[in-house]
């Protein structure tokens, strides 16, 4: 089956696995997905990730993170820009996620980065997703 939006599919897998209390989830690999997962790790939303290869299929195994009460650290994760409706913003108009407590992931000319880094570097771009 063909997936029309692979990034949204990855975000949905992570969201569903975290709500179900799974320790790990596997997603198919791509450069964009790998950069998004690196940001999620750096921002503290996931524990770790590991890129795996099984013949022709490359996957990323994401280890999810939970707090001391076994609640997921990811309270919400949403796709903003879709293949049918691309959303762009300049650095002055980047939206804030939960008044700065969440993380905005943006694809800019300097690469995939958080909204805070894009604002500091004064670059805008495509709004990929927001996590809180």
PDB file of C-alpha atoms in Angstrom, residues 10-82:
ATOM      1  CA  UNK A  10       5.529   8.257  11.078  1.00  0.00           C
ATOM      2  CA  UNK A  11       4.040  10.805  13.490  1.00  0.00           C
ATOM      3  CA  UNK A  12       0.862   8.723  13.795  1.00  0.00           C
ATOM      4  CA  UNK A  13       2.871   5.580  14.565  1.00  0.00           C
ATOM      5  CA  UNK A  14       4.808   7.411  17.290  1.00  0.00           C
ATOM      6  CA  UNK A  15       1.614   8.938  18.736  1.00  0.00           C
ATOM      7  CA  UNK A  16      -0.244   5.604  18.783  1.00  0.00           C
ATOM      8  CA  UNK A  17       2.692   3.677  20.259  1.00  0.00           C
ATOM      9  CA  UNK A  18       3.180   6.241  23.027  1.00  0.00           C
ATOM     10  CA  UNK A  19      -0.524   6.192  23.921  1.00  0.00           C
ATOM     11  CA  UNK A  20      -0.529   2.383  23.957  1.00  0.00           C
ATOM     12  CA  UNK A  21       2.523   2.309  26.242  1.00  0.00           C
ATOM     13  CA  UNK A  22       4.864   0.548  23.825  1.00  0.00           C
ATOM     14  CA  UNK A  23       8.586   0.722  24.483  1.00  0.00           C
ATOM     15  CA  UNK A  24       9.655   0.922  20.823  1.00  0.00           C
ATOM     16  CA  UNK A  25       8.178   1.584  17.405  1.00  0.00           C
ATOM     17  CA  UNK A  26       9.646   0.944  13.940  1.00  0.00           C
ATOM     18  CA  UNK A  27       9.181   3.404  11.074  1.00  0.00           C
ATOM     19  CA  UNK A  28      10.492   3.279   7.528  1.00  0.00           C
ATOM     20  CA  UNK A  29      13.580   5.420   7.058  1.00  0.00           C
ATOM     21  CA  UNK A  30      14.143   8.549   5.001  1.00  0.00           C
ATOM     22  CA  UNK A  31      16.443  11.536   5.419  1.00  0.00           C
ATOM     23  CA  UNK A  32      13.607  13.854   6.485  1.00  0.00           C
ATOM     24  CA  UNK A  33      12.213  11.366   9.009  1.00  0.00           C
ATOM     25  CA  UNK A  34      15.697  10.817  10.449  1.00  0.00           C
ATOM     26  CA  UNK A  35      16.179  14.575  10.940  1.00  0.00           C
ATOM     27  CA  UNK A  36      12.772  14.885  12.637  1.00  0.00           C
ATOM     28  CA  UNK A  37      13.595  11.974  14.959  1.00  0.00           C
ATOM     29  CA  UNK A  38      16.975  13.547  15.808  1.00  0.00           C
ATOM     30  CA  UNK A  39      15.171  16.733  16.865  1.00  0.00           C
ATOM     31  CA  UNK A  40      12.693  14.721  18.952  1.00  0.00           C
ATOM     32  CA  UNK A  41      15.637  13.069  20.725  1.00  0.00           C
ATOM     33  CA  UNK A  42      17.514  16.335  21.240  1.00  0.00           C
ATOM     34  CA  UNK A  43      14.387  18.015  22.665  1.00  0.00           C
ATOM     35  CA  UNK A  44      13.820  15.113  25.085  1.00  0.00           C
ATOM     36  CA  UNK A  45      10.639  13.607  23.610  1.00  0.00           C
ATOM     37  CA  UNK A  46      12.186  10.185  22.870  1.00  0.00           C
ATOM     38  CA  UNK A  47      14.996   8.227  24.523  1.00  0.00           C
ATOM     39  CA  UNK A  48      16.926   7.041  21.503  1.00  0.00           C
ATOM     40  CA  UNK A  49      16.714   5.798  17.956  1.00  0.00           C
ATOM     41  CA  UNK A  50      18.623   3.269  15.893  1.00  0.00           C
ATOM     42  CA  UNK A  51      18.829   3.055  12.112  1.00  0.00           C
ATOM     43  CA  UNK A  52      18.483  -0.550  10.949  1.00  0.00           C
ATOM     44  CA  UNK A  53      18.796  -2.212   7.563  1.00  0.00           C
ATOM     45  CA  UNK A  54      17.040  -5.427   6.600  1.00  0.00           C
ATOM     46  CA  UNK A  55      17.917  -6.169   2.984  1.00  0.00           C
ATOM     47  CA  UNK A  56      16.192  -3.513   0.855  1.00  0.00           C
ATOM     48  CA  UNK A  57      14.129  -2.075   3.709  1.00  0.00           C
ATOM     49  CA  UNK A  58      15.716   0.579   5.938  1.00  0.00           C
ATOM     50  CA  UNK A  59      13.914   1.280   9.192  1.00  0.00           C
ATOM     51  CA  UNK A  60      14.390   3.458  12.237  1.00  0.00           C
ATOM     52  CA  UNK A  61      13.646   1.923  15.640  1.00  0.00           C
ATOM     53  CA  UNK A  62      12.464   4.676  17.981  1.00  0.00           C
ATOM     54  CA  UNK A  63      12.659   4.077  21.741  1.00  0.00           C
ATOM     55  CA  UNK A  64       9.905   6.061  23.433  1.00  0.00           C
ATOM     56  CA  UNK A  65      10.320   7.969  26.687  1.00  0.00           C
ATOM     57  CA  UNK A  66       8.021   7.847  29.714  1.00  0.00           C
ATOM     58  CA  UNK A  67       8.041   9.734  33.032  1.00  0.00           C
ATOM     59  CA  UNK A  68       8.184   8.219  36.535  1.00  0.00           C
ATOM     60  CA  UNK A  69       4.399   7.592  36.477  1.00  0.00           C
ATOM     61  CA  UNK A  70       4.632   5.676  33.165  1.00  0.00           C
ATOM     62  CA  UNK A  71       2.977   8.547  31.280  1.00  0.00           C
ATOM     63  CA  UNK A  72       4.291   9.358  27.819  1.00  0.00           C
ATOM     64  CA  UNK A  73       6.493  12.429  27.541  1.00  0.00           C
ATOM     65  CA  UNK A  74       4.776  13.175  24.215  1.00  0.00           C
ATOM     66  CA  UNK A  75       1.368  14.628  25.095  1.00  0.00           C
ATOM     67  CA  UNK A  76       0.568  15.517  21.501  1.00  0.00           C
ATOM     68  CA  UNK A  77       2.167  15.482  18.076  1.00  0.00           C
ATOM     69  CA  UNK A  78       0.499  17.033  15.012  1.00  0.00           C
ATOM     70  CA  UNK A  79       1.377  17.422  11.351  1.00  0.00           C
ATOM     71  CA  UNK A  80       0.987  21.020  10.136  1.00  0.00           C
ATOM     72  CA  UNK A  81       1.983  21.039   6.465  1.00  0.00           C
ATOM     73  CA  UNK A  82       0.442  18.303   4.311  1.00  0.00           C
TER      74      UNK A  82
END
